[in-house]
Amino acid sequence: MSTDHEYFATCPLFLEDLLASELESFGATDIKQQKAGVAFKGTLEAAYRTCLWSRIANRVLLPLREFSIEDKDQLYKGASLIRWENIISPDDTFAVSATLTRSPLKNEKHAALIVKDAIADYFRNLTGSRPDVDRSQPRARINLHAHGTEAVLSLDLSGDSLHKRGYRLEGSSASIKENTAAALLYRSGWAEIASQGGAFVDPMCGSATLPIEAALIAGDIAPGLYRTYFGFYGWMKHDPDLWEDLWDEAEERKEKGMKHIPPVTGYDQDGKVIPRALENIQRAGLNGIVHAEKRELNALRLNESWRGPGLIAVNPPYGERLGDVENLRSLYRSMGDIFSERFPGWKMTMITSSGELSKSTGLRAEKTNSIYNGPIKCILARFSLYENPNERKEHSGKKAIPLEQRISPALNSFVNRVRKRNKHLTKWAKRENISCYRIYDADLPDYNVAIDLYEGKWALVQEYAPPEEIEQEKADGRIKEIMSVLPEVLELSRSDIFLKTRRKQKGKAQYSRVAATGKREVVNEWGSRFWVNFTDYLDTGIFLDHRIVRSMIKDMSNGKKFLNLFCYTGTATVHAAAGGAKSTVSVDSSKTYTDWARDNMALNGFGDRKHKYVKEDCFTFLKNCKDRFDLIFLDPPTFSNSKSSRSTFDIQRDHVSLIKLTAGRLEKGGILIFSNNFRKFKLDEKALDKFNMEEISEKTISEDFRRNNRIHRSWIIQAKEV
């Protein structure tokens, strides 16, 4: 008759109930949930099944001895009292790990070393030899856990964390752990959905962990089948025959279950992660069953071959990984719109670190759970997807209440202001043949945002950081009000209105990525076309306030050699080429932006060799450059610290040296257009007295930026004739 043992299975916090349910199905008894683990009793078969089948557990520990410790001597003595010859062979390898909480022993490595010495000395005294240490894959792994003065020494039957299935060798930069992914799927009711033939979709699959785990659950595939190593292999009481029987049973269940896996698909806009995903799918033996491909979020569509309502599960970017929470709201809003409009009747589960981001989807979560994704505490939000709420209202037959009657007087003032400015500026823009322009710029102090319209199709809302005396909660409330009324005021879909938060930028923060949709649109400006991105960066790819400067560059470029320093996305370069420039050189320290500049030029048909793109610090470029140019555009940031530069750049402090260095690359009679966005900037005319300088700021501020006429300062600079 099989003997019951006491065991302890560890797991991530907040998943104890899921692990307890698994253990019950494995035949465990006397199950007791504890913090980050579950104690249970069971036969050796129950322990083996846990190692082979648990999708939630990290480790399965067999306690060997409990004792009290006050110091290292008591730890050594307690470890020496275990009859180690009944646990491991002196001919095998072993390793010791330790975790200490509020213990009189403070150093975990030192504590593990004490236990290792006790075991080695025990065997040396008993047999004259001792087992060797192997820290990577020992035949037996001993675990010390000490909480306060109470210590437990256990044999780690799992050997290595069970979340390491064996199919994933390499993850994307924001991978989800395998047991966390399985927990998400358990909480989502995926097993029942799959049993009814429902499909699974992960629109941001990364290395395909979620799709693979979904297939394993749907196909009744034991996650332990991919592992080649367990910690009980070197245990003296290991039963190889029992283990082989359980392994064979799992193989049989896998063979049957794989025939019933419904469609499982992973998409990602980042083409670089798809090869990793496909490699992981292949290692899991799921080729032809789990599908992965590059696809942008906006291209997500319901496949007609997918039967019945399915499950969307997604691990999107959140603040801790890729940027500020506010800057990701538009991405989450897009997800909510796309999922609800294109997958009616489906379920959707999302893991995110922020409840605010979850709410930004515009969907009401039916259930939320706490969960950890690595070290980050997150929430797991579950939704039922219905048709677009606005469409439901339209078909409900109820008379709509006018917007003015549904909002506060303060918000009504904002709405009226936006409508008035939009009407005026839209007429002006049409006369000037302008399709991208600003319609509101913090006109009312309580609504501290800028609103830009692009092509009449999209709107960008830029939230300025509130003054320190304004509580963040109040500022957030204003933003929610703004975003709630703009779709109706601007007559745009909510998914076409994007929100960004502007704060004082340090270093290169203004150019850092805040999301990763990869979604780009094309906009027009006076005959030229440009790629813009409303979600992934703080700026869209075109500075609207500089359109007149770009027009001047176009008019001045015919037959000229043009240099664009701090070129950003190369919009000025495109206008120079369109104006007939003899050649162009675009310089920026960011590969993202030199590539973007090249894309913009190609979009306009300028792909020949006379147009060059240089990824280099602009100071370094100028110091090494031997060429001279007829026209140079210099539009540096207010502040930056380049990876390739040992020092920072400050426009007020460094503009004299930068202008002199740049002017040194001008041909005789050449023109330098200098511009910057520092509102308190003062040009040091005395230090630059060898140049003719004409401020043209007033001429370069167009109608839509008149309320903010210090948004940039611009000069035309030429060397004085000697």
XYZ file of C-alpha atoms in Angstrom:
722
model
C 0.000 0.000 0.000
C 1.378 3.413 -0.938
C 2.575 5.611 1.899
C 1.422 9.201 2.189
C 4.041 11.912 2.598
C 3.772 15.582 3.431
C 4.728 17.936 0.601
C 4.792 21.646 -0.087
C 4.288 23.034 -3.595
C 5.355 26.632 -4.179
C 3.713 29.003 -6.649
C 3.499 32.729 -7.432
C 1.459 34.870 -5.062
C -2.309 34.964 -5.682
C -2.307 31.639 -7.548
C -2.627 29.407 -4.483
C -6.292 28.547 -5.185
C -5.497 27.410 -8.723
C -2.670 25.222 -7.479
C -4.908 23.738 -4.771
C -7.469 22.749 -7.422
C -4.751 21.096 -9.477
C -3.435 19.176 -6.481
C -6.899 17.850 -5.708
C -7.134 16.495 -9.257
C -3.756 14.780 -8.780
C -5.058 12.834 -5.772
C -3.610 15.022 -3.018
C -5.319 15.206 0.380
C -5.269 17.512 3.416
C -4.703 20.469 1.081
C -3.888 23.731 2.884
C -3.310 26.978 1.029
C -0.520 29.150 2.390
C 1.202 32.287 1.156
C 2.907 31.514 -2.178
C 2.295 27.805 -1.888
C 0.123 24.878 -0.849
C 0.865 22.169 1.721
C -0.619 18.748 1.008
C -0.396 15.060 1.723
C -0.263 12.363 -0.873
C 1.355 9.301 -2.290
C 4.493 9.319 -4.358
C 2.218 9.141 -7.394
C 0.527 12.409 -6.379
C 3.931 14.093 -6.094
C 5.018 12.746 -9.476
C 1.761 13.886 -11.089
C 2.320 17.354 -9.664
C 5.799 17.519 -11.198
C 4.518 16.241 -14.531
C 1.137 17.937 -14.821
C 1.040 21.109 -12.734
C 0.795 24.225 -14.857
C 0.913 26.541 -11.824
C 3.517 25.185 -9.385
C 7.097 26.391 -9.239
C 8.571 23.652 -7.057
C 7.476 20.499 -5.238
C 9.289 20.093 -1.922
C 9.498 16.995 0.289
C 10.240 18.205 3.863
C 13.033 16.182 5.496
C 13.396 17.861 8.898
C 12.102 20.876 10.785
C 14.186 22.431 13.562
C 14.993 25.699 15.302
C 18.069 27.789 14.608
C 19.584 30.719 16.449
C 22.959 30.679 14.744
C 25.054 28.898 12.128
C 26.115 26.171 14.562
C 22.518 25.128 15.141
C 21.930 25.109 11.395
C 24.946 22.858 10.866
C 23.844 20.542 13.658
C 20.254 20.355 12.407
C 21.403 19.452 8.907
C 23.814 16.827 10.268
C 21.027 14.922 12.045
C 19.317 13.892 8.804
C 20.157 10.377 7.588
C 21.410 11.533 4.225
C 22.257 8.043 3.001
C 18.488 7.460 2.744
C 18.124 10.575 0.593
C 21.052 10.711 -1.843
C 24.010 8.576 -2.852
C 27.579 9.710 -2.135
C 28.292 8.918 -5.795
C 25.715 11.442 -7.009
C 25.854 15.233 -7.259
C 23.889 17.670 -5.128
C 23.320 21.378 -4.575
C 21.800 23.486 -1.803
C 19.670 26.628 -2.085
C 18.368 28.785 0.755
C 15.672 31.390 1.399
C 15.711 33.394 4.636
C 13.020 35.715 5.998
C 13.429 37.486 9.355
C 16.041 34.906 10.203
C 18.979 35.332 12.613
C 21.054 34.191 9.640
C 21.265 37.042 7.144
C 23.222 35.663 4.191
C 21.419 33.075 2.053
C 24.558 31.954 0.217
C 26.376 31.475 3.516
C 23.443 29.515 4.945
C 23.393 27.234 1.883
C 27.148 26.717 2.259
C 26.698 25.624 5.892
C 24.131 22.993 4.861
C 26.383 21.850 2.013
C 29.281 21.412 4.438
C 27.079 19.488 6.872
C 26.026 17.043 4.130
C 29.586 16.639 2.827
C 30.951 16.060 6.336
C 28.156 13.572 7.065
C 29.107 11.388 4.101
C 32.831 11.803 4.697
C 32.396 10.535 8.256
C 30.114 7.722 7.103
C 31.850 6.459 3.969
C 35.139 8.299 3.653
C 33.926 10.092 0.514
C 31.431 12.822 -0.260
C 29.092 13.674 -3.168
C 30.191 16.395 -5.563
C 28.407 19.711 -5.984
C 26.696 20.531 -9.296
C 24.844 23.847 -9.198
C 23.253 23.591 -12.662
C 21.583 20.155 -12.735
C 22.388 18.227 -9.569
C 20.997 14.748 -9.106
C 19.525 16.027 -5.837
C 18.701 19.597 -4.843
C 18.285 20.430 -1.172
C 16.257 23.465 -0.143
C 16.594 25.373 3.125
C 13.749 27.663 4.112
C 14.101 29.621 7.356
C 11.413 31.942 8.655
C 12.452 33.526 11.907
C 14.089 30.795 13.976
C 12.136 27.964 12.328
C 13.998 26.105 9.585
C 12.902 23.401 7.156
C 15.216 21.307 5.013
C 13.505 19.738 1.998
C 14.323 17.703 -1.065
C 13.315 19.636 -4.176
C 11.566 17.002 -6.283
C 11.158 19.391 -9.207
C 14.903 20.136 -9.416
C 14.328 23.370 -11.296
C 11.308 25.653 -11.338
C 8.436 23.900 -13.085
C 7.544 27.064 -14.991
C 10.604 26.282 -17.122
C 8.795 23.821 -19.363
C 11.675 23.374 -21.788
C 10.107 24.647 -25.005
C 11.079 28.292 -24.543
C 14.783 29.037 -24.775
C 14.465 32.693 -25.625
C 11.740 35.206 -24.894
C 10.869 38.690 -26.054
C 11.692 41.711 -23.940
C 8.332 41.549 -22.194
C 7.737 37.787 -21.875
C 5.193 36.328 -19.510
C 6.213 33.306 -17.408
C 4.685 30.011 -18.423
C 2.826 29.399 -15.158
C 1.558 32.985 -15.134
C 0.252 32.431 -18.662
C -1.432 29.207 -17.570
C -3.033 31.023 -14.636
C -4.417 33.657 -17.003
C -5.940 30.902 -19.120
C -7.387 29.068 -16.113
C -8.989 32.275 -14.830
C -10.404 32.928 -18.310
C -12.250 29.616 -18.526
C -10.188 28.662 -21.551
C -10.537 24.894 -21.017
C -14.331 25.118 -21.355
C -14.133 27.497 -24.341
C -11.674 25.158 -26.068
C -13.831 22.090 -25.380
C -16.636 23.804 -27.316
C -14.343 24.522 -30.256
C -13.743 28.202 -29.506
C -10.577 29.716 -30.979
C -7.750 31.456 -29.132
C -6.053 34.685 -30.247
C -3.141 36.585 -28.696
C -2.649 39.843 -30.651
C 0.660 40.637 -28.895
C 2.117 37.153 -28.629
C 5.830 37.933 -28.268
C 7.590 34.572 -27.967
C 4.215 32.742 -28.107
C 4.035 31.674 -24.463
C 0.286 32.309 -24.177
C -0.628 30.517 -27.441
C 1.546 27.525 -26.548
C 0.105 27.256 -23.033
C -3.385 27.571 -24.523
C -2.652 24.653 -26.851
C -1.250 22.554 -23.991
C -4.422 23.051 -21.944
C -6.752 22.450 -24.892
C -4.810 19.367 -25.964
C -4.513 17.809 -22.490
C -0.725 17.932 -22.815
C 1.353 17.621 -19.648
C 3.804 20.550 -19.445
C 6.402 18.291 -17.822
C 6.751 16.218 -20.992
C 9.131 18.834 -22.402
C 11.535 18.591 -19.463
C 14.558 16.309 -19.406
C 15.440 16.904 -15.760
C 13.684 16.502 -12.413
C 15.079 16.691 -8.911
C 13.930 13.242 -7.829
C 16.181 11.407 -10.295
C 18.890 11.149 -7.621
C 16.501 10.443 -4.717
C 17.139 7.077 -3.111
C 13.375 6.378 -2.933
C 12.684 7.285 -6.555
C 10.419 4.721 -8.260
C 11.465 4.596 -11.947
C 8.716 2.121 -12.887
C 5.944 4.291 -11.452
C 7.404 7.355 -13.131
C 7.622 5.563 -16.482
C 3.981 4.491 -16.211
C 2.870 8.070 -15.527
C 5.015 9.344 -18.398
C 3.506 6.815 -20.810
C 0.011 7.765 -19.677
C 0.790 11.438 -20.359
C 2.093 10.592 -23.834
C -1.111 8.697 -24.629
C -3.270 11.583 -23.430
C -1.194 13.978 -25.533
C -1.645 11.866 -28.660
C -5.422 11.857 -28.216
C -5.718 15.467 -27.090
C -3.759 17.038 -29.934
C -6.507 15.976 -32.322
C -8.973 18.244 -30.542
C -7.024 21.502 -30.202
C -9.082 24.365 -31.695
C -7.441 27.153 -33.734
C -4.723 28.857 -31.666
C -3.133 31.972 -33.153
C -0.545 34.498 -32.056
C 0.136 37.832 -33.747
C 2.715 40.516 -33.079
C 3.548 43.735 -34.894
C 7.244 43.222 -34.093
C 8.540 40.977 -36.832
C 11.731 40.303 -34.869
C 9.935 38.206 -32.234
C 8.022 35.981 -34.651
C 11.035 33.741 -35.499
C 11.499 33.135 -31.756
C 7.821 32.330 -31.426
C 8.004 29.836 -34.289
C 11.072 28.188 -32.759
C 9.255 27.794 -29.437
C 6.200 26.378 -31.204
C 8.426 23.877 -32.990
C 10.141 22.827 -29.747
C 6.699 22.296 -28.233
C 5.816 19.982 -31.119
C 2.914 22.222 -32.132
C 3.834 23.052 -35.732
C 0.674 23.219 -37.798
C -1.415 23.558 -34.642
C -0.314 26.894 -33.208
C -0.014 29.644 -35.805
C 2.113 32.800 -35.384
C 2.665 35.664 -37.789
C 3.516 39.365 -37.961
C 0.380 41.474 -37.911
C -0.398 44.939 -36.622
C -3.126 45.402 -34.051
C -5.304 47.421 -36.403
C -5.201 44.593 -38.959
C -6.692 42.100 -36.499
C -9.776 40.430 -37.969
C -12.105 37.574 -37.110
C -11.254 34.514 -39.200
C -14.359 32.966 -40.718
C -12.983 29.473 -40.079
C -12.961 30.005 -36.314
C -15.949 28.248 -34.776
C -18.028 29.892 -32.096
C -17.026 32.592 -29.629
C -13.426 32.275 -28.517
C -10.926 33.911 -26.199
C -8.595 36.850 -26.739
C -5.770 36.907 -24.186
C -3.245 39.709 -24.242
C -0.203 40.866 -22.296
C 0.093 44.440 -23.637
C 2.727 47.041 -22.742
C 2.257 48.727 -19.410
C 3.982 51.610 -17.692
C 6.730 49.647 -15.947
C 7.804 48.094 -19.225
C 7.574 50.711 -21.909
C 6.577 54.149 -20.607
C 4.181 56.271 -18.608
C 0.665 54.991 -18.066
C -0.899 58.097 -19.604
C 1.019 57.617 -22.828
C -0.442 54.128 -23.273
C -4.090 55.033 -22.851
C -4.694 55.458 -26.574
C -3.259 51.992 -27.241
C -5.589 50.434 -24.675
C -8.508 52.421 -26.045
C -7.728 51.078 -29.512
C -7.648 47.543 -28.156
C -11.043 47.995 -26.537
C -12.569 49.332 -29.739
C -10.993 46.762 -32.047
C -11.792 43.763 -29.855
C -15.399 44.779 -29.153
C -16.177 45.804 -32.732
C -14.551 42.827 -34.463
C -14.987 39.975 -31.959
C -18.576 40.268 -30.665
C -19.550 37.505 -28.281
C -15.947 36.604 -27.432
C -14.237 36.725 -24.061
C -11.157 38.852 -23.499
C -8.590 38.684 -20.708
C -5.860 41.240 -20.188
C -2.936 41.410 -17.784
C -1.742 44.897 -16.912
C -0.058 46.682 -14.034
C -2.617 49.488 -13.993
C -6.320 49.522 -13.315
C -6.442 52.878 -15.097
C -5.087 51.295 -18.266
C -7.658 48.528 -18.028
C -10.407 51.145 -17.776
C -8.949 52.959 -20.782
C -10.256 50.125 -22.971
C -13.724 51.572 -22.435
C -14.861 48.088 -21.399
C -16.214 47.099 -18.007
C -14.319 44.202 -16.451
C -16.578 41.400 -15.244
C -13.916 40.101 -12.881
C -10.437 41.122 -11.777
C -7.742 39.185 -9.936
C -4.355 40.139 -8.593
C -1.407 38.418 -10.228
C 2.349 38.848 -10.509
C 4.092 38.996 -13.859
C 7.659 38.460 -12.714
C 8.344 41.129 -10.070
C 5.480 43.390 -11.200
C 2.177 43.229 -9.372
C -0.591 43.278 -11.961
C -4.293 42.821 -12.360
C -5.969 40.221 -14.512
C -9.088 41.757 -16.031
C -11.744 39.682 -17.786
C -14.299 41.074 -20.199
C -17.217 39.963 -22.325
C -17.124 41.640 -25.724
C -20.245 43.140 -27.200
C -20.982 45.364 -30.162
C -19.779 48.952 -30.096
C -21.739 50.783 -27.357
C -22.463 53.723 -29.685
C -23.959 51.386 -32.250
C -26.165 49.836 -29.563
C -27.456 53.307 -28.664
C -28.219 54.089 -32.297
C -30.315 50.964 -32.665
C -32.023 51.193 -29.295
C -34.719 53.564 -30.562
C -34.191 55.994 -27.661
C -33.918 59.700 -28.362
C -30.403 60.947 -27.710
C -29.977 63.605 -25.034
C -28.022 66.635 -26.352
C -24.425 66.750 -25.199
C -24.891 70.146 -23.537
C -27.501 68.653 -21.197
C -25.281 65.757 -20.194
C -22.166 67.615 -19.064
C -21.083 70.148 -16.451
C -21.013 73.906 -17.158
C -17.198 73.891 -17.080
C -16.996 71.060 -19.589
C -19.639 72.791 -21.676
C -17.355 75.839 -21.908
C -14.566 73.591 -23.150
C -16.842 71.988 -25.744
C -17.997 75.379 -27.018
C -14.414 76.621 -27.253
C -13.262 73.573 -29.207
C -16.194 73.832 -31.598
C -15.594 77.544 -32.195
C -11.856 77.136 -32.802
C -12.382 74.058 -34.937
C -14.856 75.879 -37.174
C -12.580 78.900 -37.595
C -9.338 76.976 -38.130
C -10.855 74.404 -40.460
C -11.892 77.220 -42.811
C -8.424 78.774 -42.543
C -6.686 75.434 -43.142
C -8.789 74.775 -46.221
C -7.827 78.165 -47.683
C -4.139 77.508 -46.980
C -4.259 73.904 -48.240
C -3.257 72.615 -44.782
C -4.551 69.229 -43.620
C -2.855 68.876 -40.208
C -3.297 71.689 -37.706
C -3.914 72.637 -34.073
C -7.450 73.581 -33.026
C -7.029 74.039 -29.264
C -4.022 74.888 -27.092
C -4.859 75.107 -23.393
C -7.272 77.956 -24.142
C -9.055 77.269 -20.845
C -6.757 76.707 -17.831
C -8.892 73.898 -16.395
C -8.564 71.926 -19.634
C -4.813 71.959 -20.068
C -4.376 70.112 -23.358
C -3.491 70.710 -26.981
C -5.625 69.153 -29.717
C -4.304 68.574 -33.234
C -6.345 67.348 -36.185
C -4.725 65.203 -38.870
C -6.358 64.909 -42.298
C -9.802 65.234 -40.721
C -9.434 61.559 -39.771
C -7.461 61.527 -36.541
C -7.043 63.723 -33.487
C -4.109 63.897 -31.095
C -4.745 65.135 -27.557
C -1.581 66.181 -25.737
C -2.005 66.607 -22.004
C 0.340 69.156 -20.471
C 1.671 68.237 -17.040
C -0.501 69.947 -14.398
C 0.992 72.510 -11.991
C 2.295 71.017 -8.754
C -0.589 72.538 -6.789
C -3.139 70.590 -8.873
C -3.797 67.088 -7.562
C -3.104 64.339 -10.091
C -6.504 62.784 -9.426
C -8.217 66.038 -10.382
C -6.086 66.376 -13.520
C -6.910 62.791 -14.488
C -10.589 63.581 -14.047
C -10.321 66.484 -16.491
C -8.684 64.234 -19.067
C -11.450 61.673 -18.729
C -14.003 64.430 -19.286
C -12.172 65.637 -22.385
C -11.865 62.176 -23.878
C -15.529 61.439 -23.159
C -16.827 64.363 -25.251
C -14.309 64.671 -28.099
C -15.688 61.827 -30.260
C -19.028 63.639 -30.457
C -17.539 67.134 -30.727
C -15.058 66.207 -33.481
C -17.296 63.569 -35.082
C -14.524 60.982 -34.908
C -14.440 57.401 -33.699
C -12.965 57.057 -30.244
C -10.312 54.733 -31.676
C -9.118 57.612 -33.892
C -8.491 59.990 -30.980
C -5.108 59.497 -29.323
C -3.886 60.753 -25.964
C -0.323 61.675 -25.017
C 0.990 63.233 -21.813
C 3.650 65.936 -22.048
C 6.062 66.494 -19.184
C 9.467 68.108 -18.957
C 11.685 65.723 -20.841
C 15.089 64.674 -19.624
C 17.813 63.552 -21.955
C 16.329 61.540 -24.791
C 13.014 60.870 -23.081
C 11.166 62.890 -25.708
C 12.266 60.379 -28.326
C 11.742 57.223 -26.264
C 9.167 54.651 -27.234
C 6.058 54.483 -25.074
C 4.176 51.732 -26.899
C 4.795 49.214 -29.655
C 1.879 49.038 -32.074
C 3.961 49.854 -35.153
C 0.836 51.412 -36.674
C 1.603 54.240 -39.130
C -0.587 56.538 -41.196
C 0.199 58.892 -44.089
C -0.472 62.635 -43.877
C 0.020 65.411 -46.433
C 1.721 68.791 -46.279
C 1.867 71.078 -49.279
C 2.428 68.343 -51.830
C 4.621 66.094 -49.696
C 3.582 62.987 -47.762
C 4.780 61.797 -44.374
C 4.473 58.769 -42.151
C 3.061 59.498 -38.686
C 2.602 57.256 -35.653
C 0.001 58.286 -33.076
C 0.759 55.687 -30.390
C 4.361 54.610 -30.094
C 6.204 57.861 -29.366
C 5.538 61.107 -27.548
C 5.576 62.980 -30.875
C 3.873 61.781 -34.033
C 6.723 62.275 -36.495
C 5.906 65.776 -37.709
C 6.137 69.062 -35.795
C 3.158 71.054 -37.025
C 4.462 74.388 -35.708
C 7.419 74.205 -38.131
C 5.402 73.896 -41.340
C 6.234 77.461 -42.476
C 9.947 76.846 -41.841
C 9.717 73.729 -43.983
C 7.992 75.738 -46.711
C 10.827 78.291 -46.597
C 13.370 75.484 -46.927
C 11.511 74.162 -49.963
C 11.553 77.595 -51.600
C 15.276 78.091 -50.871
C 16.555 74.617 -51.858
C 16.627 74.579 -55.645
C 20.102 73.507 -56.755
C 21.418 73.689 -53.176
C 23.379 71.234 -51.066
C 21.174 70.809 -47.977
C 22.165 69.621 -44.483
C 19.503 68.728 -41.891
C 20.959 68.472 -38.371
C 18.983 66.791 -35.578
C 16.844 65.735 -38.516
C 14.195 63.777 -36.536
C 11.997 62.108 -39.196
C 13.423 64.113 -42.089
C 10.338 66.200 -42.887
C 12.500 69.230 -43.718
C 14.680 67.025 -45.918
C 11.638 65.905 -47.896
C 10.668 69.530 -48.549
C 14.248 70.368 -49.551
C 14.268 67.486 -52.024
C 10.833 68.527 -53.305
C 12.228 72.030 -53.808
C 14.965 70.714 -56.087
C 17.919 70.331 -53.723
C 21.085 69.156 -55.463
C 21.822 66.812 -52.547
C 20.712 66.262 -48.953
C 22.337 64.910 -45.800
C 20.172 64.089 -42.760
C 21.899 63.558 -39.412
C 20.437 62.222 -36.160
C 21.826 60.125 -33.320
C 18.737 57.874 -33.388
C 18.572 54.993 -35.861
C 14.806 54.987 -35.430
C 14.617 58.485 -36.852
C 17.201 58.168 -39.613
C 15.260 55.089 -40.772
C 12.023 57.065 -40.503
C 13.579 59.899 -42.539
C 14.605 57.403 -45.215
C 11.032 56.020 -45.261
C 9.598 59.524 -45.659
C 11.944 60.245 -48.549
C 11.048 56.945 -50.217
C 7.346 57.716 -49.749
C 7.909 60.834 -51.854
C 9.998 59.108 -54.493
C 13.407 60.353 -53.311
C 15.465 57.198 -53.065
C 18.595 57.921 -55.069
C 22.194 58.150 -53.880
C 22.332 61.934 -53.645
C 20.339 61.707 -50.410
C 22.342 60.441 -47.422
C 21.333 59.530 -43.860
C 23.861 59.597 -41.044
C 23.260 58.067 -37.609
C 25.713 60.066 -35.533
C 25.884 62.645 -32.779
C 25.584 66.003 -34.567
C 28.567 67.555 -32.766
C 30.716 64.596 -33.778
C 29.460 64.817 -37.352
C 30.239 68.531 -37.594
C 33.726 68.122 -36.160
C 34.564 65.377 -38.666
C 32.674 66.689 -41.699
C 34.759 68.106 -44.569
C 31.845 68.947 -46.885
C 30.238 72.359 -47.186
C 26.573 73.138 -47.730
C 24.532 75.961 -49.226
C 21.613 75.583 -46.823
C 21.593 74.108 -43.316
C 18.621 73.551 -41.022
C 19.613 73.403 -37.349
C 16.750 72.514 -34.985
C 18.354 71.027 -31.845
C 16.510 69.783 -28.744
C 16.400 71.934 -25.638
C 18.409 69.348 -23.732
C 19.901 65.947 -24.479
C 22.551 63.489 -23.455
C 23.716 61.283 -26.284
C 25.072 57.771 -25.816
C 28.009 58.756 -27.992
C 28.762 61.940 -26.058
C 30.365 62.220 -22.656
C 28.572 65.439 -21.819
C 25.054 66.784 -21.955
C 23.746 69.358 -24.402
C 21.873 72.430 -23.200
C 20.562 74.789 -25.878
C 20.988 77.962 -23.816
C 24.471 77.056 -22.656
C 25.783 75.510 -25.852
C 24.059 77.338 -28.701
C 27.003 79.631 -29.459
C 29.472 76.789 -29.971
C 26.890 74.796 -31.934
C 26.040 77.691 -34.262
C 29.715 78.483 -34.870
C 30.490 74.841 -35.566
C 27.515 74.549 -37.927
C 28.232 77.824 -39.734
C 31.732 76.522 -40.370
C 30.183 74.025 -42.789
C 28.502 76.714 -44.919
C 29.603 77.551 -48.424
C 30.358 81.217 -49.045
C 27.008 82.984 -49.052
C 25.360 79.938 -47.491
C 22.362 80.211 -45.175
C 21.804 78.645 -41.757
C 18.234 78.422 -40.451
C 18.430 78.028 -36.682
C 15.369 77.158 -34.603
C 14.627 75.847 -31.122
C 11.673 75.340 -28.787
C 13.087 76.640 -25.494
C 10.583 79.286 -24.379
C 13.121 81.248 -22.302
C 15.842 81.126 -24.939
C 18.057 84.199 -25.369
C 20.390 84.398 -28.349
C 23.884 85.547 -27.399
C 24.238 88.141 -30.155
C 27.480 89.513 -28.733
C 29.218 86.144 -28.928
C 27.883 85.705 -32.462
C 28.676 89.204 -33.720
C 30.585 87.945 -36.754
C 27.279 86.724 -38.218
C 24.332 88.530 -39.741
C 21.285 87.308 -37.834
C 17.646 87.972 -38.628
C 14.968 86.677 -36.295
C 12.072 85.311 -38.330
C 10.010 83.811 -35.477
C 6.978 86.014 -36.101
C 6.945 85.002 -39.776
C 7.120 81.283 -38.977
C 4.228 81.100 -36.494
C 1.051 80.202 -38.373
C -2.547 80.995 -37.456
C -3.179 77.803 -35.467
C -0.234 78.528 -33.139
C -0.863 82.251 -32.547
C -2.036 81.607 -28.979
C 1.337 80.005 -28.269
C 3.642 82.285 -30.252
C 6.743 81.275 -28.307
C 6.392 77.644 -29.310
C 9.608 78.117 -31.284
C 12.167 80.814 -32.079
C 13.848 80.986 -35.486
C 16.687 82.929 -37.125
C 18.350 83.159 -40.515
C 22.112 83.312 -39.982
C 24.846 84.145 -42.487
C 28.503 84.989 -42.154
C 29.282 88.681 -42.494
C 31.206 89.600 -45.599
C 34.783 90.519 -44.814
